[in-house]
Amino acid sequence: QQKVAIVIHGGAGTIEKSKLTPELEKEYRSKLEEALTIGHSILTEGGSSLDAVVSTIAILEDSPLFNAGKGAVFTSDGHHELDASIMDGQSLNAGAVASVKRIKNPILLARTVMEKSPHVMLAGYGAEVFAKEQGFSFVENDYFFTEKRYEYWQKVIEGETGEAEKHG
Amino acid sequence: TVGCVALDQDGNLAAGTSTGGMTNKRFGRIGDSPIIGAGTYADNNSCGVSATGHGEYFIREVIAFKICAKMELQGMSVDSAASSTIHGDLTTIGGTGGVIALDKNGNISMPFNTAGMYRGYVGTDGKMGILIFKSD
């Protein structure tokens, strides 16, 4: 029997120790620990790596701390657009969704695209039609609103972030 | 962006990534997160990868697939493959970000070229680690 393992990330960037308060750092560490604990327990109980990945990411999507699900950043027109993907290393099957606006946990829809459609990626309106057919419930786009992201969006609009735009 | 790679008791790897994209994006811009091979990839013969960073660069360098390919075709370890891809291929073209990678034997790599990356793991020994800064 294979020993299990799991690894997660919550984004990379200009995370400076001097700008992260001890309270906020504790929140981040606590949420990462919660996600890891859930994912690892699924694996130790014999669950699949796909189940562990989906459950772990869903916890991070539900947290306003991270730029995914609740806590997603703002688009230029003041909305939130979410993307997600998943891949199974055994079969090389994969599923992805892009630019969905009303799906609470896009990682669940990505897995459903992989398992219940003949396609790899569905985008925008079509992805949400597929989600409806598959019985997904919808949230309003403002479910993803957080004050922190709104304030940052305002700074970006006003050019106050001091960060160079990089688009490759 | 958030991501996860897992290895189960049957030796199967899976990888996933989810994101809210880039602040103030226009034109229906899509980054690497939903692009299989760029932001996410998994192959039991090599490793699973989830990426975070400036998506356009990860797309151009096909970062997630490249890490797996280096392992399978060049015989590199997961850490050599992931680190050389982030600190070499990605950095060379001006991209910033990082990846988490986990191979079929449970070896973990988490390279990034930014000031920090929220990250954590539970290894095959059951030990948990949670890290944020480069110095962690």
PDB file of N, CA and C in Angstrom, chain A residues 1-2 4-13 15 17 28-29 33 36-37 40 43-44 47-49 53 57 61 66-68 73-74 76 81-87 89-90 92 96-98 121 152-153 166-168, chain B residues 1-9 12-26 30 33-34 40 42 44 50-52 54 56-57 60 94 100 104 114-122 124 130 133 136:
ATOM      1  N   GLN A   1       0.842  -1.210   0.000  1.00  0.00           N
ATOM      2  CA  GLN A   1       0.000   0.000   0.000  1.00  0.00           C
ATOM      3  C   GLN A   1       0.871   1.252   0.000  1.00  0.00           C
ATOM      4  N   GLN A   2       0.558   2.136  -0.922  1.00  0.00           N
ATOM      5  CA  GLN A   2       1.321   3.377  -1.079  1.00  0.00           C
ATOM      6  C   GLN A   2       1.101   4.317   0.099  1.00  0.00           C
ATOM      7  N   VAL A   4       0.633   7.970   1.609  1.00  0.00           N
ATOM      8  CA  VAL A   4      -0.033   9.126   1.019  1.00  0.00           C
ATOM      9  C   VAL A   4       0.736  10.422   1.306  1.00  0.00           C
ATOM     10  N   ALA A   5       0.465  11.425   0.497  1.00  0.00           N
ATOM     11  CA  ALA A   5       1.062  12.750   0.702  1.00  0.00           C
ATOM     12  C   ALA A   5       0.176  13.797   0.027  1.00  0.00           C
ATOM     13  N   ILE A   6       0.279  15.015   0.506  1.00  0.00           N
ATOM     14  CA  ILE A   6      -0.512  16.101  -0.072  1.00  0.00           C
ATOM     15  C   ILE A   6       0.256  17.407   0.060  1.00  0.00           C
ATOM     16  N   VAL A   7       0.103  18.262  -0.937  1.00  0.00           N
ATOM     17  CA  VAL A   7       0.766  19.573  -0.905  1.00  0.00           C
ATOM     18  C   VAL A   7      -0.213  20.612  -1.456  1.00  0.00           C
ATOM     19  N   ILE A   8      -0.199  21.803  -0.854  1.00  0.00           N
ATOM     20  CA  ILE A   8      -1.139  22.848  -1.274  1.00  0.00           C
ATOM     21  C   ILE A   8      -0.425  24.195  -1.421  1.00  0.00           C
ATOM     22  N   HIS A   9      -1.066  25.093  -2.174  1.00  0.00           N
ATOM     23  CA  HIS A   9      -0.612  26.488  -2.168  1.00  0.00           C
ATOM     24  C   HIS A   9      -1.817  27.410  -2.136  1.00  0.00           C
ATOM     25  N   GLY A  10      -1.570  28.630  -1.659  1.00  0.00           N
ATOM     26  CA  GLY A  10      -2.626  29.638  -1.610  1.00  0.00           C
ATOM     27  C   GLY A  10      -2.227  30.905  -2.330  1.00  0.00           C
ATOM     28  N   GLY A  11      -1.334  30.753  -3.321  1.00  0.00           N
ATOM     29  CA  GLY A  11      -0.911  31.899  -4.115  1.00  0.00           C
ATOM     30  C   GLY A  11       0.470  32.386  -3.750  1.00  0.00           C
ATOM     31  N   ALA A  12       1.128  32.986  -4.732  1.00  0.00           N
ATOM     32  CA  ALA A  12       2.472  33.535  -4.531  1.00  0.00           C
ATOM     33  C   ALA A  12       2.453  35.008  -4.894  1.00  0.00           C
ATOM     34  N   GLY A  13       3.355  35.762  -4.320  1.00  0.00           N
ATOM     35  CA  GLY A  13       3.425  37.174  -4.664  1.00  0.00           C
ATOM     36  C   GLY A  13       4.255  37.969  -3.686  1.00  0.00           C
ATOM     37  N   ILE A  15       4.442  38.894  -0.714  1.00  0.00           N
ATOM     38  CA  ILE A  15       4.039  38.663   0.676  1.00  0.00           C
ATOM     39  C   ILE A  15       5.227  39.028   1.565  1.00  0.00           C
ATOM     40  N   LYS A  17       6.926  39.979   5.238  1.00  0.00           N
ATOM     41  CA  LYS A  17       6.731  39.709   6.660  1.00  0.00           C
ATOM     42  C   LYS A  17       6.315  40.979   7.409  1.00  0.00           C
ATOM     43  N   TYR A  28      -4.031  32.856   8.075  1.00  0.00           N
ATOM     44  CA  TYR A  28      -3.579  32.119   6.886  1.00  0.00           C
ATOM     45  C   TYR A  28      -3.093  30.716   7.268  1.00  0.00           C
ATOM     46  N   ARG A  29      -2.258  30.674   8.292  1.00  0.00           N
ATOM     47  CA  ARG A  29      -1.690  29.377   8.697  1.00  0.00           C
ATOM     48  C   ARG A  29      -2.804  28.418   9.154  1.00  0.00           C
ATOM     49  N   GLU A  33      -3.787  24.913   7.382  1.00  0.00           N
ATOM     50  CA  GLU A  33      -3.750  23.691   8.197  1.00  0.00           C
ATOM     51  C   GLU A  33      -5.083  22.940   8.111  1.00  0.00           C
ATOM     52  N   LEU A  36      -5.285  21.252   4.695  1.00  0.00           N
ATOM     53  CA  LEU A  36      -4.377  20.099   4.639  1.00  0.00           C
ATOM     54  C   LEU A  36      -4.917  18.924   5.457  1.00  0.00           C
ATOM     55  N   THR A  37      -5.453  19.239   6.620  1.00  0.00           N
ATOM     56  CA  THR A  37      -5.957  18.184   7.519  1.00  0.00           C
ATOM     57  C   THR A  37      -7.110  17.419   6.869  1.00  0.00           C
ATOM     58  N   HIS A  40      -5.659  15.367   3.863  1.00  0.00           N
ATOM     59  CA  HIS A  40      -4.842  14.232   4.324  1.00  0.00           C
ATOM     60  C   HIS A  40      -5.714  13.144   4.940  1.00  0.00           C
ATOM     61  N   LEU A  43      -7.187  10.968   2.347  1.00  0.00           N
ATOM     62  CA  LEU A  43      -6.195  10.035   1.807  1.00  0.00           C
ATOM     63  C   LEU A  43      -5.908   8.887   2.760  1.00  0.00           C
ATOM     64  N   THR A  44      -5.767   9.179   4.049  1.00  0.00           N
ATOM     65  CA  THR A  44      -5.445   8.115   5.016  1.00  0.00           C
ATOM     66  C   THR A  44      -6.622   7.159   5.212  1.00  0.00           C
ATOM     67  N   GLY A  47      -9.469   7.338   0.625  1.00  0.00           N
ATOM     68  CA  GLY A  47     -10.093   8.113  -0.450  1.00  0.00           C
ATOM     69  C   GLY A  47      -9.127   8.360  -1.594  1.00  0.00           C
ATOM     70  N   SER A  48      -9.680   8.754  -2.719  1.00  0.00           N
ATOM     71  CA  SER A  48      -8.851   8.969  -3.908  1.00  0.00           C
ATOM     72  C   SER A  48      -8.161  10.323  -3.869  1.00  0.00           C
ATOM     73  N   SER A  49      -7.100  10.426  -4.642  1.00  0.00           N
ATOM     74  CA  SER A  49      -6.389  11.705  -4.741  1.00  0.00           C
ATOM     75  C   SER A  49      -7.301  12.777  -5.336  1.00  0.00           C
ATOM     76  N   VAL A  53      -8.086  16.314  -3.533  1.00  0.00           N
ATOM     77  CA  VAL A  53      -7.804  17.598  -4.199  1.00  0.00           C
ATOM     78  C   VAL A  53      -9.049  18.489  -4.208  1.00  0.00           C
ATOM     79  N   ILE A  57      -9.302  21.978  -2.051  1.00  0.00           N
ATOM     80  CA  ILE A  57      -9.435  23.250  -2.771  1.00  0.00           C
ATOM     81  C   ILE A  57     -10.753  23.939  -2.422  1.00  0.00           C
ATOM     82  N   GLU A  61     -11.350  27.731  -1.472  1.00  0.00           N
ATOM     83  CA  GLU A  61     -12.278  28.570  -2.242  1.00  0.00           C
ATOM     84  C   GLU A  61     -13.293  29.257  -1.329  1.00  0.00           C
ATOM     85  N   PHE A  66      -8.133  33.946   0.203  1.00  0.00           N
ATOM     86  CA  PHE A  66      -7.415  33.586  -1.030  1.00  0.00           C
ATOM     87  C   PHE A  66      -8.170  34.061  -2.274  1.00  0.00           C
ATOM     88  N   ASN A  67      -7.402  34.282  -3.343  1.00  0.00           N
ATOM     89  CA  ASN A  67      -7.987  34.722  -4.606  1.00  0.00           C
ATOM     90  C   ASN A  67      -8.521  33.516  -5.385  1.00  0.00           C
ATOM     91  N   ALA A  68      -9.617  32.983  -4.872  1.00  0.00           N
ATOM     92  CA  ALA A  68     -10.319  31.865  -5.500  1.00  0.00           C
ATOM     93  C   ALA A  68     -11.647  31.752  -4.782  1.00  0.00           C
ATOM     94  N   VAL A  73     -10.696  38.274  -6.889  1.00  0.00           N
ATOM     95  CA  VAL A  73     -10.437  39.679  -7.220  1.00  0.00           C
ATOM     96  C   VAL A  73     -11.503  40.208  -8.192  1.00  0.00           C
ATOM     97  N   PHE A  74     -11.458  41.520  -8.419  1.00  0.00           N
ATOM     98  CA  PHE A  74     -12.431  42.180  -9.288  1.00  0.00           C
ATOM     99  C   PHE A  74     -11.921  42.276 -10.724  1.00  0.00           C
ATOM    100  N   SER A  76     -12.372  44.316 -14.507  1.00  0.00           N
ATOM    101  CA  SER A  76     -12.440  45.750 -14.803  1.00  0.00           C
ATOM    102  C   SER A  76     -13.869  46.288 -14.734  1.00  0.00           C
ATOM    103  N   GLU A  81     -14.762  36.740 -11.984  1.00  0.00           N
ATOM    104  CA  GLU A  81     -14.753  35.622 -12.933  1.00  0.00           C
ATOM    105  C   GLU A  81     -13.796  34.562 -12.419  1.00  0.00           C
ATOM    106  N   LEU A  82     -14.263  33.332 -12.379  1.00  0.00           N
ATOM    107  CA  LEU A  82     -13.494  32.266 -11.744  1.00  0.00           C
ATOM    108  C   LEU A  82     -13.078  31.200 -12.748  1.00  0.00           C
ATOM    109  N   ASP A  83     -11.900  30.660 -12.546  1.00  0.00           N
ATOM    110  CA  ASP A  83     -11.364  29.589 -13.390  1.00  0.00           C
ATOM    111  C   ASP A  83     -10.892  28.444 -12.487  1.00  0.00           C
ATOM    112  N   ALA A  84     -10.974  27.226 -12.987  1.00  0.00           N
ATOM    113  CA  ALA A  84     -10.444  26.090 -12.220  1.00  0.00           C
ATOM    114  C   ALA A  84     -10.155  24.921 -13.146  1.00  0.00           C
ATOM    115  N   SER A  85      -9.261  24.056 -12.703  1.00  0.00           N
ATOM    116  CA  SER A  85      -8.963  22.856 -13.489  1.00  0.00           C
ATOM    117  C   SER A  85      -8.527  21.722 -12.571  1.00  0.00           C
ATOM    118  N   ILE A  86      -8.647  20.518 -13.091  1.00  0.00           N
ATOM    119  CA  ILE A  86      -8.235  19.331 -12.332  1.00  0.00           C
ATOM    120  C   ILE A  86      -7.747  18.277 -13.317  1.00  0.00           C
ATOM    121  N   MET A  87      -6.784  17.463 -12.874  1.00  0.00           N
ATOM    122  CA  MET A  87      -6.267  16.404 -13.745  1.00  0.00           C
ATOM    123  C   MET A  87      -5.989  15.147 -12.933  1.00  0.00           C
ATOM    124  N   GLY A  89      -3.891  11.854 -12.646  1.00  0.00           N
ATOM    125  CA  GLY A  89      -2.606  11.356 -13.126  1.00  0.00           C
ATOM    126  C   GLY A  89      -2.621   9.924 -13.605  1.00  0.00           C
ATOM    127  N   GLN A  90      -3.645   9.169 -13.232  1.00  0.00           N
ATOM    128  CA  GLN A  90      -3.727   7.777 -13.665  1.00  0.00           C
ATOM    129  C   GLN A  90      -4.228   7.666 -15.106  1.00  0.00           C
ATOM    130  N   LEU A  92      -4.953  10.436 -17.143  1.00  0.00           N
ATOM    131  CA  LEU A  92      -4.670  11.680 -17.879  1.00  0.00           C
ATOM    132  C   LEU A  92      -5.958  12.384 -18.318  1.00  0.00           C
ATOM    133  N   ALA A  96     -11.793  21.423 -16.939  1.00  0.00           N
ATOM    134  CA  ALA A  96     -11.539  22.817 -16.571  1.00  0.00           C
ATOM    135  C   ALA A  96     -12.743  23.687 -16.893  1.00  0.00           C
ATOM    136  N   VAL A  97     -12.875  24.754 -16.117  1.00  0.00           N
ATOM    137  CA  VAL A  97     -13.878  25.778 -16.416  1.00  0.00           C
ATOM    138  C   VAL A  97     -13.194  27.134 -16.374  1.00  0.00           C
ATOM    139  N   ALA A  98     -13.679  28.040 -17.221  1.00  0.00           N
ATOM    140  CA  ALA A  98     -13.104  29.379 -17.265  1.00  0.00           C
ATOM    141  C   ALA A  98     -14.209  30.425 -17.297  1.00  0.00           C
ATOM    142  N   MET A 121     -12.508  21.552 -21.451  1.00  0.00           N
ATOM    143  CA  MET A 121     -12.763  22.878 -20.872  1.00  0.00           C
ATOM    144  C   MET A 121     -14.069  23.466 -21.390  1.00  0.00           C
ATOM    145  N   TYR A 152      -8.385  46.962  -2.971  1.00  0.00           N
ATOM    146  CA  TYR A 152      -7.216  46.765  -3.819  1.00  0.00           C
ATOM    147  C   TYR A 152      -7.543  47.111  -5.274  1.00  0.00           C
ATOM    148  N   TRP A 153      -8.741  46.738  -5.723  1.00  0.00           N
ATOM    149  CA  TRP A 153      -9.177  47.056  -7.087  1.00  0.00           C
ATOM    150  C   TRP A 153      -9.193  48.570  -7.295  1.00  0.00           C
ATOM    151  N   LYS A 166       2.272  42.885 -15.820  1.00  0.00           N
ATOM    152  CA  LYS A 166       3.036  41.917 -16.596  1.00  0.00           C
ATOM    153  C   LYS A 166       2.069  40.939 -17.235  1.00  0.00           C
ATOM    154  N   HIS A 167       2.083  40.921 -18.528  1.00  0.00           N
ATOM    155  CA  HIS A 167       1.164  40.024 -19.222  1.00  0.00           C
ATOM    156  C   HIS A 167       1.884  39.075 -20.186  1.00  0.00           C
ATOM    157  N   GLY A 168       3.192  39.102 -20.175  1.00  0.00           N
ATOM    158  CA  GLY A 168       3.899  38.155 -21.041  1.00  0.00           C
ATOM    159  C   GLY A 168       3.849  38.555 -22.506  1.00  0.00           C
TER     160      GLY A 168
ATOM    161  N   THR B   1      -4.883  32.677  -6.192  1.00  0.00           N
ATOM    162  CA  THR B   1      -4.954  31.325  -6.742  1.00  0.00           C
ATOM    163  C   THR B   1      -4.651  30.306  -5.650  1.00  0.00           C
ATOM    164  N   VAL B   2      -5.342  29.189  -5.713  1.00  0.00           N
ATOM    165  CA  VAL B   2      -5.062  28.104  -4.774  1.00  0.00           C
ATOM    166  C   VAL B   2      -4.863  26.813  -5.568  1.00  0.00           C
ATOM    167  N   GLY B   3      -4.172  25.868  -4.965  1.00  0.00           N
ATOM    168  CA  GLY B   3      -3.949  24.612  -5.671  1.00  0.00           C
ATOM    169  C   GLY B   3      -3.630  23.479  -4.724  1.00  0.00           C
ATOM    170  N   CYS B   4      -3.750  22.273  -5.224  1.00  0.00           N
ATOM    171  CA  CYS B   4      -3.495  21.080  -4.406  1.00  0.00           C
ATOM    172  C   CYS B   4      -3.028  19.939  -5.300  1.00  0.00           C
ATOM    173  N   VAL B   5      -2.076  19.171  -4.796  1.00  0.00           N
ATOM    174  CA  VAL B   5      -1.669  17.919  -5.447  1.00  0.00           C
ATOM    175  C   VAL B   5      -1.685  16.840  -4.383  1.00  0.00           C
ATOM    176  N   ALA B   6      -2.233  15.683  -4.719  1.00  0.00           N
ATOM    177  CA  ALA B   6      -2.348  14.598  -3.737  1.00  0.00           C
ATOM    178  C   ALA B   6      -1.914  13.264  -4.339  1.00  0.00           C
ATOM    179  N   LEU B   7      -1.403  12.419  -3.454  1.00  0.00           N
ATOM    180  CA  LEU B   7      -1.006  11.044  -3.807  1.00  0.00           C
ATOM    181  C   LEU B   7      -1.776  10.102  -2.905  1.00  0.00           C
ATOM    182  N   ASP B   8      -2.572   9.200  -3.490  1.00  0.00           N
ATOM    183  CA  ASP B   8      -3.410   8.335  -2.656  1.00  0.00           C
ATOM    184  C   ASP B   8      -2.795   6.951  -2.438  1.00  0.00           C
ATOM    185  N   GLN B   9      -3.512   6.108  -1.699  1.00  0.00           N
ATOM    186  CA  GLN B   9      -2.992   4.792  -1.317  1.00  0.00           C
ATOM    187  C   GLN B   9      -2.809   3.857  -2.500  1.00  0.00           C
ATOM    188  N   ASN B  12      -2.015   6.856  -7.011  1.00  0.00           N
ATOM    189  CA  ASN B  12      -2.505   7.772  -8.050  1.00  0.00           C
ATOM    190  C   ASN B  12      -2.333   9.220  -7.632  1.00  0.00           C
ATOM    191  N   LEU B  13      -1.840  10.016  -8.568  1.00  0.00           N
ATOM    192  CA  LEU B  13      -1.672  11.452  -8.358  1.00  0.00           C
ATOM    193  C   LEU B  13      -2.847  12.211  -8.965  1.00  0.00           C
ATOM    194  N   ALA B  14      -3.206  13.337  -8.342  1.00  0.00           N
ATOM    195  CA  ALA B  14      -4.179  14.257  -8.933  1.00  0.00           C
ATOM    196  C   ALA B  14      -3.740  15.670  -8.585  1.00  0.00           C
ATOM    197  N   ALA B  15      -4.041  16.593  -9.482  1.00  0.00           N
ATOM    198  CA  ALA B  15      -3.683  17.994  -9.244  1.00  0.00           C
ATOM    199  C   ALA B  15      -4.852  18.887  -9.631  1.00  0.00           C
ATOM    200  N   GLY B  16      -5.021  19.971  -8.875  1.00  0.00           N
ATOM    201  CA  GLY B  16      -6.091  20.921  -9.193  1.00  0.00           C
ATOM    202  C   GLY B  16      -5.680  22.338  -8.852  1.00  0.00           C
ATOM    203  N   THR B  17      -6.287  23.286  -9.547  1.00  0.00           N
ATOM    204  CA  THR B  17      -5.991  24.706  -9.342  1.00  0.00           C
ATOM    205  C   THR B  17      -7.288  25.497  -9.489  1.00  0.00           C
ATOM    206  N   SER B  18      -7.445  26.540  -8.674  1.00  0.00           N
ATOM    207  CA  SER B  18      -8.646  27.384  -8.771  1.00  0.00           C
ATOM    208  C   SER B  18      -8.243  28.829  -8.527  1.00  0.00           C
ATOM    209  N   THR B  19      -8.868  29.749  -9.273  1.00  0.00           N
ATOM    210  CA  THR B  19      -8.441  31.145  -9.147  1.00  0.00           C
ATOM    211  C   THR B  19      -9.556  32.140  -9.449  1.00  0.00           C
ATOM    212  N   GLY B  20      -9.375  33.333  -8.938  1.00  0.00           N
ATOM    213  CA  GLY B  20     -10.232  34.457  -9.292  1.00  0.00           C
ATOM    214  C   GLY B  20      -9.603  35.304 -10.369  1.00  0.00           C
ATOM    215  N   GLY B  21      -8.466  34.892 -10.868  1.00  0.00           N
ATOM    216  CA  GLY B  21      -7.820  35.593 -11.982  1.00  0.00           C
ATOM    217  C   GLY B  21      -7.003  36.792 -11.554  1.00  0.00           C
ATOM    218  N   MET B  22      -6.946  37.769 -12.432  1.00  0.00           N
ATOM    219  CA  MET B  22      -6.081  38.932 -12.241  1.00  0.00           C
ATOM    220  C   MET B  22      -6.939  40.178 -12.001  1.00  0.00           C
ATOM    221  N   THR B  23      -6.568  40.970 -11.009  1.00  0.00           N
ATOM    222  CA  THR B  23      -7.331  42.178 -10.686  1.00  0.00           C
ATOM    223  C   THR B  23      -7.456  43.103 -11.905  1.00  0.00           C
ATOM    224  N   ASN B  24      -8.692  43.576 -12.114  1.00  0.00           N
ATOM    225  CA  ASN B  24      -8.988  44.552 -13.184  1.00  0.00           C
ATOM    226  C   ASN B  24      -8.825  43.984 -14.589  1.00  0.00           C
ATOM    227  N   LYS B  25      -8.890  42.674 -14.735  1.00  0.00           N
ATOM    228  CA  LYS B  25      -8.695  42.068 -16.063  1.00  0.00           C
ATOM    229  C   LYS B  25      -9.847  42.437 -17.001  1.00  0.00           C
ATOM    230  N   ARG B  26      -9.537  42.463 -18.300  1.00  0.00           N
ATOM    231  CA  ARG B  26     -10.510  42.813 -19.341  1.00  0.00           C
ATOM    232  C   ARG B  26     -10.530  41.742 -20.431  1.00  0.00           C
ATOM    233  N   ILE B  30      -7.948  35.051 -19.683  1.00  0.00           N
ATOM    234  CA  ILE B  30      -7.819  33.822 -18.902  1.00  0.00           C
ATOM    235  C   ILE B  30      -6.343  33.536 -18.699  1.00  0.00           C
ATOM    236  N   SER B  33      -4.353  29.029 -14.888  1.00  0.00           N
ATOM    237  CA  SER B  33      -4.978  28.088 -13.949  1.00  0.00           C
ATOM    238  C   SER B  33      -5.878  27.045 -14.607  1.00  0.00           C
ATOM    239  N   PRO B  34      -6.729  27.437 -15.566  1.00  0.00           N
ATOM    240  CA  PRO B  34      -7.576  26.403 -16.172  1.00  0.00           C
ATOM    241  C   PRO B  34      -6.933  25.726 -17.377  1.00  0.00           C
ATOM    242  N   THR B  40      -1.832  23.474 -14.479  1.00  0.00           N
ATOM    243  CA  THR B  40      -2.170  22.205 -13.813  1.00  0.00           C
ATOM    244  C   THR B  40      -1.742  21.034 -14.688  1.00  0.00           C
ATOM    245  N   ALA B  42      -0.960  16.445 -14.205  1.00  0.00           N
ATOM    246  CA  ALA B  42      -0.682  15.283 -13.357  1.00  0.00           C
ATOM    247  C   ALA B  42      -0.478  14.058 -14.233  1.00  0.00           C
ATOM    248  N   ASN B  44       0.901   9.951 -13.462  1.00  0.00           N
ATOM    249  CA  ASN B  44       1.443   8.990 -12.490  1.00  0.00           C
ATOM    250  C   ASN B  44       2.879   8.588 -12.803  1.00  0.00           C
ATOM    251  N   SER B  50       0.623  22.085  -9.552  1.00  0.00           N
ATOM    252  CA  SER B  50      -0.319  23.208  -9.587  1.00  0.00           C
ATOM    253  C   SER B  50       0.496  24.490  -9.480  1.00  0.00           C
ATOM    254  N   ALA B  51       0.146  25.472 -10.312  1.00  0.00           N
ATOM    255  CA  ALA B  51       0.958  26.690 -10.402  1.00  0.00           C
ATOM    256  C   ALA B  51       0.190  27.919  -9.925  1.00  0.00           C
ATOM    257  N   THR B  52       0.956  28.966  -9.604  1.00  0.00           N
ATOM    258  CA  THR B  52       0.384  30.272  -9.273  1.00  0.00           C
ATOM    259  C   THR B  52       1.357  31.359  -9.696  1.00  0.00           C
ATOM    260  N   HIS B  54       1.977  34.935 -12.659  1.00  0.00           N
ATOM    261  CA  HIS B  54       1.537  35.638 -13.868  1.00  0.00           C
ATOM    262  C   HIS B  54       1.257  34.621 -14.969  1.00  0.00           C
ATOM    263  N   GLU B  56       0.234  34.439 -18.054  1.00  0.00           N
ATOM    264  CA  GLU B  56       0.687  34.479 -19.437  1.00  0.00           C
ATOM    265  C   GLU B  56       2.063  33.820 -19.596  1.00  0.00           C
ATOM    266  N   TYR B  57       2.914  33.982 -18.611  1.00  0.00           N
ATOM    267  CA  TYR B  57       4.256  33.385 -18.669  1.00  0.00           C
ATOM    268  C   TYR B  57       4.195  31.865 -18.472  1.00  0.00           C
ATOM    269  N   ARG B  60       3.050  30.421 -21.774  1.00  0.00           N
ATOM    270  CA  ARG B  60       4.088  30.415 -22.809  1.00  0.00           C
ATOM    271  C   ARG B  60       5.131  29.333 -22.572  1.00  0.00           C
ATOM    272  N   GLY B  94      11.003  36.424 -17.641  1.00  0.00           N
ATOM    273  CA  GLY B  94      10.461  37.526 -16.854  1.00  0.00           C
ATOM    274  C   GLY B  94       9.214  37.201 -16.059  1.00  0.00           C
ATOM    275  N   ILE B 100       3.622  24.046  -6.819  1.00  0.00           N
ATOM    276  CA  ILE B 100       3.787  22.923  -5.905  1.00  0.00           C
ATOM    277  C   ILE B 100       3.826  21.680  -6.775  1.00  0.00           C
ATOM    278  N   LYS B 104       5.400  10.570  -7.710  1.00  0.00           N
ATOM    279  CA  LYS B 104       4.714   9.307  -7.429  1.00  0.00           C
ATOM    280  C   LYS B 104       5.255   8.619  -6.178  1.00  0.00           C
ATOM    281  N   THR B 114       9.044  34.645  -6.056  1.00  0.00           N
ATOM    282  CA  THR B 114       8.450  35.848  -5.473  1.00  0.00           C
ATOM    283  C   THR B 114       8.888  35.957  -4.014  1.00  0.00           C
ATOM    284  N   ALA B 115       8.422  37.031  -3.336  1.00  0.00           N
ATOM    285  CA  ALA B 115       8.811  37.201  -1.930  1.00  0.00           C
ATOM    286  C   ALA B 115       8.267  36.091  -1.047  1.00  0.00           C
ATOM    287  N   GLY B 116       7.119  35.571  -1.419  1.00  0.00           N
ATOM    288  CA  GLY B 116       6.532  34.508  -0.610  1.00  0.00           C
ATOM    289  C   GLY B 116       5.524  33.698  -1.383  1.00  0.00           C
ATOM    290  N   MET B 117       5.138  32.590  -0.811  1.00  0.00           N
ATOM    291  CA  MET B 117       4.058  31.766  -1.377  1.00  0.00           C
ATOM    292  C   MET B 117       3.406  31.030  -0.208  1.00  0.00           C
ATOM    293  N   TYR B 118       2.091  31.199  -0.076  1.00  0.00           N
ATOM    294  CA  TYR B 118       1.364  30.444   0.939  1.00  0.00           C
ATOM    295  C   TYR B 118       1.393  28.983   0.526  1.00  0.00           C
ATOM    296  N   ARG B 119       1.904  28.117   1.408  1.00  0.00           N
ATOM    297  CA  ARG B 119       2.072  26.727   0.990  1.00  0.00           C
ATOM    298  C   ARG B 119       2.111  25.801   2.196  1.00  0.00           C
ATOM    299  N   GLY B 120       1.810  24.547   1.963  1.00  0.00           N
ATOM    300  CA  GLY B 120       1.840  23.576   3.053  1.00  0.00           C
ATOM    301  C   GLY B 120       1.858  22.162   2.508  1.00  0.00           C
ATOM    302  N   TYR B 121       2.217  21.234   3.361  1.00  0.00           N
ATOM    303  CA  TYR B 121       2.311  19.842   2.921  1.00  0.00           C
ATOM    304  C   TYR B 121       2.118  18.900   4.100  1.00  0.00           C
ATOM    305  N   VAL B 122       1.715  17.683   3.792  1.00  0.00           N
ATOM    306  CA  VAL B 122       1.855  16.558   4.714  1.00  0.00           C
ATOM    307  C   VAL B 122       2.578  15.491   3.916  1.00  0.00           C
ATOM    308  N   THR B 124       4.927  11.810   3.299  1.00  0.00           N
ATOM    309  CA  THR B 124       4.629  10.387   3.500  1.00  0.00           C
ATOM    310  C   THR B 124       4.915   9.950   4.925  1.00  0.00           C
ATOM    311  N   ILE B 130       3.746  24.150   7.262  1.00  0.00           N
ATOM    312  CA  ILE B 130       3.048  25.289   6.666  1.00  0.00           C
ATOM    313  C   ILE B 130       4.029  26.445   6.584  1.00  0.00           C
ATOM    314  N   PHE B 133       6.800  32.612   3.922  1.00  0.00           N
ATOM    315  CA  PHE B 133       7.872  33.469   3.417  1.00  0.00           C
ATOM    316  C   PHE B 133       9.014  32.649   2.821  1.00  0.00           C
ATOM    317  N   ASP B 136      11.069  30.896   5.468  1.00  0.00           N
ATOM    318  CA  ASP B 136      10.459  29.810   6.272  1.00  0.00           C
ATOM    319  C   ASP B 136      11.114  28.471   5.969  1.00  0.00           C
TER     320      ASP B 136
END
